[in-house]
Coordinates of C-alpha atoms and ligand atoms in Angstrom, one line a residue:
M5 CA 32.4 46.9 -10.3
D6 CA 32.8 50.6 -11.3
T7 CA 29.8 52.5 -11.9
K8 CA 29.5 53.8 -15.4
M9 CA 28.7 57.5 -15.5
I10 CA 27.5 59.6 -18.5
D11 CA 28.9 63.1 -19.0
I12 CA 26.1 65.8 -19.5
I13 CA 27.6 68.3 -21.9
S14 CA 26.0 71.8 -22.1
P15 CA 24.8 72.6 -25.7
L16 CA 25.9 76.4 -24.6
T17 CA 29.3 76.1 -23.3
N18 CA 30.3 72.4 -24.6
E19 CA 31.6 71.9 -21.0
V20 CA 30.6 69.0 -18.8
I21 CA 28.1 70.2 -16.3
G22 CA 27.4 67.1 -14.4
Q23 CA 27.4 63.3 -14.8
V24 CA 24.4 60.7 -14.4
K25 CA 24.7 57.1 -13.8
A26 CA 24.3 54.7 -16.7
M27 CA 22.2 52.5 -14.7
S28 CA 22.4 48.6 -15.4
K29 CA 19.2 46.6 -16.1
K30 CA 19.9 45.1 -12.7
E31 CA 19.8 48.4 -10.9
V32 CA 16.8 49.7 -13.0
G33 CA 14.9 46.2 -12.3
A34 CA 15.6 46.8 -8.5
I35 CA 14.0 50.2 -8.7
I36 CA 11.0 49.2 -10.4
Q37 CA 10.5 46.5 -7.9
K38 CA 10.8 48.8 -5.1
A39 CA 8.0 51.2 -6.7
K40 CA 5.8 48.0 -6.9
E41 CA 6.4 47.2 -3.2
S42 CA 5.9 51.0 -2.3
W43 CA 2.4 50.8 -4.1
P44 CA 0.1 49.2 -1.6
A45 CA 0.9 51.7 1.2
W46 CA 0.9 54.7 -1.0
R47 CA -2.4 53.7 -2.5
E48 CA -3.9 53.4 0.9
L49 CA -2.7 56.6 2.3
A50 CA -5.3 59.4 2.6
S51 CA -5.4 61.2 -0.6
S52 CA -5.5 64.4 1.4
K53 CA -1.9 63.4 2.8
R54 CA -0.6 62.8 -0.8
M55 CA -2.2 66.4 -1.8
E56 CA -0.2 68.0 1.0
Y57 CA 3.1 66.6 -0.3
L58 CA 2.2 67.9 -3.7
Y59 CA 1.4 71.1 -2.6
N60 CA 4.6 71.2 -0.7
A61 CA 6.5 70.3 -3.8
A62 CA 4.8 73.1 -5.6
D63 CA 6.1 75.6 -2.9
L64 CA 9.6 74.1 -3.0
L65 CA 9.8 74.3 -6.6
E66 CA 9.1 78.0 -6.5
E67 CA 11.5 78.7 -4.0
R68 CA 14.3 76.8 -6.1
A69 CA 13.1 78.3 -9.4
D70 CA 16.3 80.3 -10.1
E71 CA 18.5 77.3 -9.2
L72 CA 16.6 74.9 -11.3
A73 CA 16.3 77.6 -14.1
E74 CA 19.9 77.7 -14.4
I75 CA 20.4 73.8 -14.6
V76 CA 17.6 73.8 -17.3
M77 CA 19.4 76.6 -19.3
L78 CA 22.7 75.1 -19.1
E79 CA 21.6 71.6 -19.9
V80 CA 19.1 72.0 -22.4
G81 CA 20.0 75.5 -23.8
K82 CA 16.8 77.3 -23.1
D83 CA 17.1 81.0 -22.3
K84 CA 17.0 81.9 -18.5
K85 CA 13.8 83.7 -19.0
S86 CA 12.0 80.9 -20.5
A87 CA 13.5 78.3 -18.3
R88 CA 12.3 80.1 -15.1
T89 CA 8.8 80.4 -16.8
E90 CA 8.9 76.7 -17.3
V91 CA 9.6 76.2 -13.6
M92 CA 6.9 78.5 -12.4
R93 CA 4.4 77.2 -14.9
T94 CA 5.1 73.7 -13.5
A95 CA 4.5 74.8 -9.8
D96 CA 1.1 76.2 -11.0
M97 CA 0.4 72.8 -12.7
I98 CA 1.1 70.8 -9.7
R99 CA -1.1 72.8 -7.6
F100 CA -4.0 72.8 -10.2
T101 CA -3.6 68.9 -10.4
V102 CA -4.2 68.6 -6.7
D103 CA -7.3 71.0 -6.9
I104 CA -8.7 68.9 -9.9
A105 CA -8.1 65.7 -7.9
K106 CA -10.1 66.9 -5.0
G107 CA -13.0 67.1 -7.3
L108 CA -12.7 63.3 -8.3
N109 CA -16.1 61.7 -7.3
G110 CA -17.6 58.4 -7.9
T111 CA -21.1 57.6 -9.1
M112 CA -23.9 55.4 -8.1
I113 CA -25.7 53.8 -11.0
P114 CA -29.1 52.2 -10.3
A115 CA -29.7 49.0 -12.2
E116 CA -33.4 49.8 -12.6
N117 CA -33.0 52.0 -15.5
F118 CA -32.2 49.1 -17.6
P119 CA -35.2 47.1 -18.9
G120 CA -36.1 44.4 -16.2
G121 CA -33.1 45.7 -13.9
S122 CA -33.7 45.5 -10.2
K123 CA -34.5 48.2 -7.8
N124 CA -32.1 46.6 -5.4
K125 CA -29.1 46.7 -7.4
Y126 CA -26.5 49.6 -7.7
A127 CA -23.1 49.9 -9.2
I128 CA -20.9 52.2 -7.0
T129 CA -18.0 53.6 -9.2
N130 CA -14.8 55.4 -8.2
R131 CA -11.4 55.8 -9.9
E132 CA -8.4 53.7 -8.8
P133 CA -4.7 54.0 -9.5
L134 CA -3.2 51.7 -12.1
G135 CA 0.0 50.8 -10.2
V136 CA 3.5 51.8 -11.4
V137 CA 3.5 54.5 -14.0
L138 CA 6.7 54.7 -16.2
A139 CA 7.3 58.4 -17.1
I140 CA 9.6 59.0 -19.9
S141 CA 10.3 62.6 -20.8
P142 CA 11.9 64.3 -23.7
F143 CA 14.8 67.1 -23.5
N144 CA 13.0 70.1 -24.5
Y145 CA 10.8 70.7 -21.5
P146 CA 12.7 68.7 -18.9
V147 CA 10.7 69.9 -15.8
N148 CA 7.2 70.6 -17.2
L149 CA 6.8 67.4 -19.3
A150 CA 8.1 65.5 -16.3
A151 CA 5.8 66.8 -13.7
S152 CA 2.9 66.8 -15.9
K153 CA 3.2 62.8 -15.7
I154 CA 4.5 62.5 -12.3
A155 CA 2.0 64.9 -10.5
P156 CA -1.2 63.5 -11.8
A157 CA 0.0 59.8 -11.3
L158 CA 1.1 60.4 -7.6
V159 CA -1.9 62.3 -6.6
T160 CA -4.0 59.4 -7.6
G161 CA -2.2 56.8 -5.8
N162 CA 0.3 55.5 -8.4
T163 CA 4.0 55.1 -7.9
V164 CA 6.3 56.4 -10.5
V165 CA 9.4 55.4 -12.2
F166 CA 10.8 58.4 -13.9
K167 CA 13.2 58.2 -17.0
P168 CA 14.3 61.7 -17.9
A169 CA 16.0 62.3 -21.5
T170 CA 19.7 61.8 -20.8
Q171 CA 20.2 65.3 -21.9
G172 CA 17.8 66.6 -19.3
S173 CA 18.4 64.2 -16.5
L174 CA 20.1 66.7 -14.2
S175 CA 17.0 68.8 -14.4
G176 CA 14.9 65.8 -14.0
T177 CA 16.7 64.6 -11.0
F178 CA 16.5 67.9 -9.3
L179 CA 12.8 68.0 -9.9
A180 CA 12.4 64.5 -8.6
N181 CA 14.4 65.4 -5.4
V182 CA 12.1 68.4 -4.9
F183 CA 9.2 65.8 -4.7
L184 CA 11.3 63.8 -2.4
E185 CA 12.0 66.7 -0.1
A186 CA 8.3 67.6 0.0
G187 CA 7.4 64.4 1.6
I188 CA 6.9 61.8 -1.1
P189 CA 8.4 58.6 0.2
E190 CA 11.5 57.1 -1.4
G191 CA 10.2 54.2 -3.7
V192 CA 7.2 56.0 -4.4
L193 CA 8.9 58.2 -6.9
A194 CA 12.3 57.1 -8.5
V195 CA 14.7 58.2 -11.2
I196 CA 16.2 55.9 -13.6
T197 CA 19.2 57.3 -15.7
G198 CA 20.9 55.9 -18.6
K199 CA 20.5 55.9 -22.5
G200 CA 17.1 54.9 -23.6
S201 CA 18.7 52.9 -26.4
E202 CA 20.5 50.7 -23.6
I203 CA 17.7 50.3 -20.8
G204 CA 14.7 51.5 -22.7
D205 CA 13.6 48.1 -24.2
Y206 CA 14.0 46.4 -20.8
V207 CA 12.0 49.0 -18.7
V208 CA 9.1 49.4 -21.3
V209 CA 8.3 45.6 -21.2
H210 CA 9.0 45.0 -17.5
K211 CA 6.3 42.9 -15.9
D212 CA 6.0 45.3 -12.9
I213 CA 5.2 48.5 -15.2
D214 CA 1.5 49.1 -15.3
F215 CA 1.3 52.2 -17.5
V216 CA 3.6 53.9 -20.0
N217 CA 3.5 57.7 -20.3
F218 CA 5.8 58.6 -22.9
T219 CA 6.7 62.0 -24.6
G220 CA 9.3 62.1 -27.3
S221 CA 9.9 61.6 -30.9
T222 CA 7.5 59.4 -33.3
E223 CA 10.3 57.1 -34.0
V224 CA 11.0 56.1 -30.4
G225 CA 7.1 56.2 -29.4
Q226 CA 6.3 53.7 -32.2
H227 CA 8.9 51.6 -31.3
I228 CA 7.8 51.4 -27.5
A229 CA 4.2 50.9 -28.7
Q230 CA 5.1 47.8 -30.7
Q231 CA 6.6 46.2 -27.7
V232 CA 4.7 47.0 -24.5
R233 CA 2.6 44.3 -22.8
M234 CA -1.3 44.6 -22.6
I235 CA -1.1 47.7 -20.5
P236 CA -2.5 51.3 -21.2
I237 CA -0.1 53.9 -22.7
L238 CA -0.1 57.5 -23.3
M239 CA 2.1 58.8 -26.2
E240 CA 2.9 62.5 -27.0
L241 CA 5.0 62.5 -30.2
G242 CA 6.2 64.7 -32.9
G243 CA 4.3 67.1 -35.1
K244 CA 4.5 69.2 -38.1
D245 CA 1.8 71.9 -37.2
A246 CA 0.6 73.9 -40.0
A247 CA -0.6 77.5 -39.9
V248 CA -3.4 77.9 -42.6
V249 CA -3.7 81.5 -43.7
L250 CA -6.8 82.5 -45.7
E251 CA -7.3 85.5 -48.0
D252 CA -9.3 87.4 -45.1
A253 CA -6.6 86.9 -42.4
D254 CA -5.5 89.7 -40.3
L255 CA -2.0 89.4 -41.7
D256 CA -0.3 91.4 -39.0
L257 CA -1.6 89.2 -36.4
A258 CA -0.9 86.1 -38.5
A259 CA 2.7 86.9 -39.1
K260 CA 3.3 87.9 -35.5
H261 CA 2.0 84.6 -34.3
I262 CA 3.6 82.4 -36.9
V263 CA 7.0 83.7 -36.2
A264 CA 6.7 83.5 -32.3
G265 CA 5.1 79.9 -32.9
A266 CA 7.9 78.9 -35.3
F267 CA 11.0 80.1 -33.8
S268 CA 10.8 80.4 -29.9
Y269 CA 13.4 78.1 -28.3
S270 CA 14.6 77.6 -31.8
G271 CA 11.5 75.7 -33.0
Q272 CA 12.4 72.7 -30.6
R273 CA 8.8 72.4 -29.5
C274 CA 6.5 69.8 -30.4
T275 CA 3.9 72.5 -31.0
A276 CA 6.3 74.7 -33.0
I277 CA 4.6 76.0 -36.3
K278 CA 6.6 73.9 -38.8
R279 CA 4.9 74.9 -42.1
V280 CA 2.8 77.7 -43.5
L281 CA 0.1 77.1 -46.0
V282 CA -1.1 80.4 -47.4
V283 CA -3.3 81.0 -50.3
N284 CA -1.8 82.8 -53.2
E285 CA -3.7 86.2 -53.1
V286 CA -2.2 87.1 -49.7
A287 CA 1.1 85.1 -49.9
D288 CA 3.5 87.9 -50.8
A289 CA 2.2 90.3 -48.2
L290 CA 2.3 87.5 -45.6
V291 CA 5.8 86.4 -46.4
D292 CA 7.0 90.2 -46.4
K293 CA 5.7 90.5 -42.9
I294 CA 6.9 87.2 -41.5
R295 CA 10.4 88.3 -43.0
I296 CA 10.3 91.6 -40.9
H297 CA 9.5 89.7 -37.7
V298 CA 12.1 86.9 -38.5
M299 CA 14.8 89.5 -38.8
E300 CA 13.8 91.1 -35.4
L301 CA 14.2 87.8 -33.6
K302 CA 16.7 87.8 -30.6
V303 CA 19.5 85.3 -31.5
G304 CA 22.2 84.4 -29.3
N305 CA 23.7 82.2 -26.6
P306 CA 21.6 82.1 -23.3
A307 CA 24.9 81.6 -21.2
D308 CA 25.9 85.1 -22.4
T309 CA 22.6 87.1 -21.6
E310 CA 20.1 87.2 -18.8
G311 CA 17.3 88.5 -21.2
G312 CA 15.0 86.5 -23.3
L313 CA 16.2 84.9 -26.4
D314 CA 14.2 83.6 -29.1
V315 CA 16.8 81.7 -31.2
V316 CA 19.5 79.7 -29.1
P317 CA 21.9 77.0 -30.0
L318 CA 20.4 73.6 -30.8
I319 CA 20.6 70.7 -28.4
N320 CA 23.4 69.2 -30.3
E321 CA 25.4 69.2 -33.5
K322 CA 23.5 66.2 -34.7
A323 CA 20.3 68.2 -34.6
A324 CA 21.9 71.3 -36.5
D325 CA 23.2 68.7 -39.1
F326 CA 19.7 67.5 -39.8
V327 CA 18.3 70.9 -40.0
E328 CA 21.0 72.0 -42.4
E329 CA 20.2 68.8 -44.6
L330 CA 16.6 70.0 -44.9
I331 CA 17.6 73.5 -45.8
I332 CA 20.1 72.4 -48.5
D333 CA 17.5 69.9 -50.0
A334 CA 15.0 72.7 -50.4
K335 CA 17.6 75.1 -51.8
E336 CA 18.6 72.4 -54.3
K337 CA 15.0 71.8 -55.4
G338 CA 14.5 75.7 -56.0
A339 CA 13.0 77.1 -53.0
N340 CA 14.1 80.7 -51.9
I341 CA 16.0 81.1 -48.6
L342 CA 14.8 84.6 -47.8
C343 CA 16.8 84.9 -44.5
G344 CA 19.0 82.4 -42.5
G345 CA 20.1 79.5 -44.2
T346 CA 23.4 79.2 -42.4
R347 CA 24.9 77.3 -39.2
E348 CA 27.8 77.4 -37.1
G349 CA 28.4 74.3 -35.1
N350 CA 25.0 73.9 -33.2
M351 CA 23.8 77.4 -34.0
V352 CA 21.4 77.5 -36.8
Q353 CA 20.4 81.1 -37.8
P354 CA 16.6 81.5 -38.1
T355 CA 15.6 80.5 -41.6
L356 CA 12.6 81.4 -43.6
I357 CA 12.2 79.4 -46.8
D358 CA 9.5 80.5 -49.5
H359 CA 8.1 78.7 -52.5
V360 CA 8.5 75.4 -50.8
T361 CA 6.8 72.6 -52.7
T362 CA 5.7 69.1 -51.8
D363 CA 8.7 67.4 -53.1
M364 CA 11.0 69.0 -50.6
R365 CA 11.8 67.2 -47.3
V366 CA 11.1 70.3 -45.4
A367 CA 7.4 70.4 -46.4
W368 CA 6.9 67.1 -44.5
E369 CA 9.7 66.4 -41.9
E370 CA 9.9 67.8 -38.4
P371 CA 13.1 69.9 -38.3
F372 CA 13.2 70.5 -34.4
G373 CA 15.1 73.6 -35.4
P374 CA 14.5 77.4 -36.5
V375 CA 13.3 76.8 -39.9
L376 CA 9.9 77.9 -41.3
P377 CA 8.9 76.7 -44.8
V378 CA 6.0 78.5 -46.7
L379 CA 3.9 76.7 -49.3
R380 CA 1.8 78.7 -51.5
V381 CA -1.6 77.2 -52.2
A382 CA -4.5 78.0 -54.6
S383 CA -7.4 77.5 -52.2
M384 CA -8.4 76.7 -48.6
E385 CA -9.2 73.2 -49.9
E386 CA -5.7 72.8 -51.2
A387 CA -4.3 74.0 -47.8
I388 CA -6.5 71.4 -46.0
Q389 CA -5.5 68.5 -48.3
I390 CA -1.9 69.2 -47.8
A391 CA -2.1 69.6 -44.1
N392 CA -3.8 66.5 -43.9
E393 CA -1.3 64.6 -46.1
S394 CA 1.2 64.9 -43.3
E395 CA 1.8 61.6 -41.3
Y396 CA 1.5 63.9 -38.2
G397 CA -1.6 65.3 -36.6
L398 CA -0.7 67.4 -33.5
Q399 CA -2.0 70.9 -33.9
S400 CA -2.8 73.5 -36.6
S401 CA -3.7 77.1 -36.7
V402 CA -6.2 78.7 -39.1
F403 CA -5.9 82.5 -39.7
T404 CA -9.1 84.1 -41.0
K405 CA -11.7 86.7 -39.9
D406 CA -14.7 84.5 -41.0
V407 CA -15.8 82.4 -38.2
D408 CA -17.5 79.9 -40.5
K409 CA -14.7 79.2 -42.5
A410 CA -12.6 78.8 -39.3
F411 CA -14.8 76.0 -37.9
E412 CA -15.1 74.5 -41.4
V413 CA -11.3 74.3 -41.6
A414 CA -11.0 73.2 -37.9
R415 CA -13.5 70.4 -38.4
K416 CA -11.5 69.2 -41.6
L417 CA -8.1 69.2 -40.3
E418 CA -6.9 65.8 -38.9
V419 CA -5.1 67.0 -35.9
G420 CA -5.7 66.8 -32.0
T421 CA -6.2 70.7 -31.6
V422 CA -6.9 73.7 -34.0
Q423 CA -5.9 77.3 -32.8
I424 CA -8.1 79.9 -34.4
N425 CA -6.2 83.1 -34.8
N426 CA -3.3 82.0 -32.6
K427 CA -0.1 80.2 -32.8
T428 CA -0.2 76.4 -32.0
E429 CA 0.7 75.8 -28.2
R430 CA 0.0 73.3 -25.6
G431 CA -0.5 75.5 -22.8
P432 CA -2.1 76.4 -20.5
D433 CA -1.6 73.0 -18.9
N434 CA -5.2 72.3 -18.0
L435 CA -6.4 72.3 -21.6
P436 CA -6.7 68.9 -23.4
F437 CA -3.4 68.2 -25.4
L438 CA -3.4 65.3 -27.8
G439 CA -2.0 64.1 -31.3
V440 CA -3.6 62.0 -33.8
K441 CA -2.1 59.7 -36.4
S442 CA 1.7 59.6 -35.7
S443 CA 1.4 62.3 -33.3
G444 CA 0.2 60.3 -30.5
I445 CA -2.1 58.0 -28.5
G446 CA -4.4 59.3 -25.5
V447 CA -5.1 62.7 -24.0
Q448 CA -2.8 64.7 -21.8
G449 CA -3.7 67.9 -19.9
I450 CA -4.5 68.0 -16.2
M451 CA -7.9 66.4 -15.9
Y452 CA -7.3 64.0 -18.9
S453 CA -3.9 63.0 -17.5
I454 CA -5.6 62.2 -14.1
E455 CA -8.3 60.1 -16.1
A456 CA -5.7 58.4 -18.1
M457 CA -3.7 57.2 -15.0
T458 CA -6.7 56.1 -13.1
R459 CA -9.2 53.3 -14.0
V460 CA -12.9 53.1 -13.1
K461 CA -13.6 50.6 -10.3
S462 CA -17.1 49.3 -10.1
T463 CA -18.6 47.7 -6.9
V464 CA -22.0 46.4 -7.2
L465 CA -24.4 46.5 -4.1
N466 CA -27.1 43.8 -4.2
L467 CA -29.6 44.6 -1.5
S468 CA -32.0 41.8 -0.3
Ligands
LIG10 P1 13.4 61.1 -28.0 O1 14.8 60.9 -28.7 O2 12.4 60.3 -28.7 O3 13.5 60.8 -26.4 C1 12.7 60.9 -25.7 C2 12.8 59.9 -24.4 O4 12.8 58.5 -24.8 C3 14.1 60.2 -23.7 O5 14.0 60.0 -22.2 C4 15.1 58.8 -24.3 O6 16.1 58.8 -23.5 C5 13.8 58.0 -24.5 N1 14.2 56.7 -25.2 C6 15.0 56.6 -26.3 N2 14.9 55.5 -26.7 C7 14.1 54.7 -26.1 C8 13.6 53.3 -26.0 N3 14.1 52.4 -26.8 N4 12.8 53.0 -25.0 C9 12.4 53.8 -24.0 N5 12.8 55.2 -24.0 C10 13.6 55.6 -24.9 O7 13.0 62.6 -28.1 P2 13.6 64.0 -27.9 O8 14.7 64.2 -28.8 O9 14.0 63.8 -26.3 O10 12.5 65.0 -27.9 C11 12.2 65.5 -29.1 C12 11.0 64.8 -29.8 O11 9.9 64.7 -28.8 C13 10.4 65.6 -31.0 O12 10.0 64.8 -31.9 C14 9.0 66.3 -30.4 O13 8.2 66.8 -31.3 C15 8.8 65.3 -29.3 N6 7.8 66.0 -28.3 C16 6.6 65.8 -28.3 C17 5.8 66.4 -27.4 C18 4.5 66.3 -27.4 O14 3.6 66.5 -26.4 N7 3.7 65.7 -28.4 C19 6.3 67.3 -26.4 C20 7.7 67.4 -26.4 C21 8.6 66.7 -27.4 P3 17.6 59.1 -24.0 O15 17.5 60.7 -23.8 O16 18.4 58.6 -22.9 O17 17.8 58.7 -25.3
LIG11 O1 7.4 70.4 -27.1 C1 6.2 70.2 -26.8 C2 5.6 71.0 -25.7 O2 4.7 70.2 -25.0 C3 5.2 72.2 -26.1 O3 4.6 73.1 -25.1 O4 3.4 74.7 -26.6 O5 3.4 75.0 -24.1 O6 5.5 75.3 -25.6 P1 4.4 74.7 -25.4

């Protein structure tokens, strides 16, 4: 039977830049079974040996940074500089993961602390791997968001079946090959390729998968969460991160961070600032400053330039269609488009929309594009209320010089992380990263990922 292949088309050139296999369920099943069979030996291997492989992988990744950055650029449209930064950041993250894993220690808990407990009884605890980890990554960080699942899983003795986003699978396969070349045995890490809509349901419920670590849209994440067996899951999903700007904020600082947060990589980041909630007193001044920064953004096609760009073509035309729908809806309902608002193919111009109201879709939906809606509010309380009405709860920013107010807003916002006087962002990769409500389940971030992909094992010693 002929193997079905999927063409990977660059969002920058519209050309086919490679192909990946559309694997059948049978092929995928065989890979999962091999991962299960490979687990006992990998788990039993001295952890120092597993660590050595991962250090090798980090070194190799750095050596290949330019080559991989070129693939990332062409495959997901990231500008070359950011693509390279992603690769280098990932090498650092892999090393840091090993360093944290070195500090994993067990405990000894005496039973005698409990009323009536025996002096001769102790629980000795350590952390054990879960088994086969299914790592599913999105298109927008095809290297970093894959390695942030693979490295903590491997170092702690899990085997990994890695399903990259189809648009991202050339980069993902390159990354996996780096791990294999670094010494990770075949079967311990394997890539499966094919459309999530075709093989996804089969893999997530497979009896030999022991943990699902997913990053992607809320729609797909919720679909997976409804199906999985009784196994642990980690979900990093969509967001509608708000920047709350209070009357005493440093408006220059706020405008600078808001624009960088909203528009870098065309807003195709889960942590992009996706709405501004500004109090009326300073709204005009803030919007003026934001508009000036937006006009200065570097817009273009990364295939045509070596330098850094902020706004680049979106991942595909469908994504641009969706963004355009949101802009048109806001315009028809009376919002002011202060700049941008146009698109050509998958290139959407950076768009700033003022006087957005809560009846407009762009106030609530995640555009995953270069669009920033500004909602003017009467007070800090109204800003918090609107921020919390969102179904999402990934991150938020608050801009104010008043530390008491900053902490009050941070406490009241229903999100995983609040940034005080900075844009919303995941990095650095050792910080905890999580979403609440429809933005996720569980905590990512090097130490937290290691915890999520291991479980406590308790052995009780009963002395005579
Ligand atoms: P997506 O469409 O949800 O795809 C994510 C991954 O899920 C891809 O590998 C996809 O494979 C796979 N998939 C699709 N259907 C599946 C199914 N039924 N079962 C199992 N897997 C399935 O997301 P995306 O467009 O790549 O990424 C953008 C979204 O991810 C945004 O919503 C963004 O906010 C979110 N995101 C969140 C975080 C975070 O940490 N919170 C980080 C980055 C991105 P195919 O490509 O083959 O369809
Ligand atoms: O797309 C979601 C990424 O996790 C965002 O990461 O904030 O470091 O760009 P970042």
